[in-house]
Amino acid sequence: DARRWRDEPLDVRDADDAPVAVVERDAARPLGITTTAVHLIGHAPDGRVWLQQRAADKATDPNRWDTLVGGLVSAGESLATTLSRETAEEAGLQLDTLRGLRHLGRVSLHRPVAEGQQVQHIEVFDARLDDAQTPENRDGEVQAFACVTRAHLVARLLDGDFTLEAALAFDRWLRASAPRTHPG
């Protein structure tokens, strides 16, 4: 059952990814409806990675660590619109001021949760923040930011400090940004 009515409509999509209906966000898990989220991994010029700690009052995964930005795609929104909106709300940054924005692809998850089934496509992006850019939360959904080394990130991932969605996004990013070695 949908316990909270947030007035956050999400698209219901068919097998061809075309929108066919709209559903309230809190009905998605009880009904097992697939949602789409964006996650932005922000890194500093020196290679450190920006993290956010979710607010203690978040309905899902309170106090857990997350990517710099993450959020669900609302009904009728494009990935670009959602990414821009979430970047402004969660990190106080304008997407067009970040450097080297790239889409790293999609990871998906399907797991049982207390409310039903979480079925989600996660579109993973990364970009570089300049030294003068410091995230600042605007919507109350983040309690802290940290900028950590890649080694620290990996250690915290192994310790299970992150949301599952963030862990999957960071895994995609770490694989995409790993130094390439050539045989011979």
JSON list of C-alpha atoms in Angstrom, two decimals, residues 8-13 17 23-29 32-38 71-74 106-109 117-123 165:
[
{"chain": "A", "resi": 8, "resn": "GLU", "atom": "CA", "xyz": [5.31, 13.14, -7.17]},
{"chain": "A", "resi": 9, "resn": "PRO", "atom": "CA", "xyz": [4.05, 11.58, -10.40]},
{"chain": "A", "resi": 10, "resn": "LEU", "atom": "CA", "xyz": [6.25, 9.09, -12.24]},
{"chain": "A", "resi": 11, "resn": "ASP", "atom": "CA", "xyz": [5.83, 7.73, -15.75]},
{"chain": "A", "resi": 12, "resn": "VAL", "atom": "CA", "xyz": [4.87, 4.09, -16.24]},
{"chain": "A", "resi": 13, "resn": "ARG", "atom": "CA", "xyz": [6.69, 2.90, -19.37]},
{"chain": "A", "resi": 17, "resn": "ASP", "atom": "CA", "xyz": [10.34, 2.76, -22.92]},
{"chain": "A", "resi": 23, "resn": "VAL", "atom": "CA", "xyz": [1.58, 6.73, -11.05]},
{"chain": "A", "resi": 24, "resn": "GLU", "atom": "CA", "xyz": [2.21, 8.35, -7.67]},
{"chain": "A", "resi": 25, "resn": "ARG", "atom": "CA", "xyz": [5.81, 7.73, -6.54]},
{"chain": "A", "resi": 26, "resn": "ASP", "atom": "CA", "xyz": [4.82, 5.81, -3.43]},
{"chain": "A", "resi": 27, "resn": "ALA", "atom": "CA", "xyz": [2.74, 3.35, -5.46]},
{"chain": "A", "resi": 28, "resn": "ALA", "atom": "CA", "xyz": [5.73, 2.27, -7.58]},
{"chain": "A", "resi": 29, "resn": "ARG", "atom": "CA", "xyz": [7.28, -0.17, -5.09]},
{"chain": "A", "resi": 32, "resn": "GLY", "atom": "CA", "xyz": [6.58, -3.30, -8.71]},
{"chain": "A", "resi": 33, "resn": "ILE", "atom": "CA", "xyz": [6.62, -0.52, -11.31]},
{"chain": "A", "resi": 34, "resn": "THR", "atom": "CA", "xyz": [9.97, 0.28, -12.90]},
{"chain": "A", "resi": 35, "resn": "THR", "atom": "CA", "xyz": [11.34, 3.74, -12.07]},
{"chain": "A", "resi": 36, "resn": "THR", "atom": "CA", "xyz": [14.25, 5.62, -13.59]},
{"chain": "A", "resi": 37, "resn": "ALA", "atom": "CA", "xyz": [16.79, 7.59, -11.59]},
{"chain": "A", "resi": 38, "resn": "VAL", "atom": "CA", "xyz": [19.79, 9.75, -12.42]},
{"chain": "A", "resi": 71, "resn": "GLY", "atom": "CA", "xyz": [16.96, 11.42, -7.90]},
{"chain": "A", "resi": 72, "resn": "LEU", "atom": "CA", "xyz": [14.00, 9.92, -9.70]},
{"chain": "A", "resi": 73, "resn": "VAL", "atom": "CA", "xyz": [12.89, 11.08, -13.12]},
{"chain": "A", "resi": 74, "resn": "SER", "atom": "CA", "xyz": [9.45, 12.67, -12.71]},
{"chain": "A", "resi": 106, "resn": "ARG", "atom": "CA", "xyz": [22.54, 2.45, -17.29]},
{"chain": "A", "resi": 107, "resn": "VAL", "atom": "CA", "xyz": [22.62, -0.05, -14.46]},
{"chain": "A", "resi": 108, "resn": "SER", "atom": "CA", "xyz": [19.45, -1.75, -13.26]},
{"chain": "A", "resi": 109, "resn": "LEU", "atom": "CA", "xyz": [18.32, -3.37, -10.08]},
{"chain": "A", "resi": 117, "resn": "GLN", "atom": "CA", "xyz": [9.63, -4.59, -5.22]},
{"chain": "A", "resi": 118, "resn": "GLN", "atom": "CA", "xyz": [12.19, -1.99, -6.20]},
{"chain": "A", "resi": 119, "resn": "VAL", "atom": "CA", "xyz": [12.72, -2.11, -9.94]},
{"chain": "A", "resi": 120, "resn": "GLN", "atom": "CA", "xyz": [14.90, 0.74, -11.11]},
{"chain": "A", "resi": 121, "resn": "HIS", "atom": "CA", "xyz": [17.02, 1.85, -14.04]},
{"chain": "A", "resi": 122, "resn": "ILE", "atom": "CA", "xyz": [19.88, 4.08, -12.87]},
{"chain": "A", "resi": 123, "resn": "GLU", "atom": "CA", "xyz": [21.37, 6.42, -15.47]},
{"chain": "A", "resi": 165, "resn": "GLU", "atom": "CA", "xyz": [21.91, 2.59, -5.99]}
]
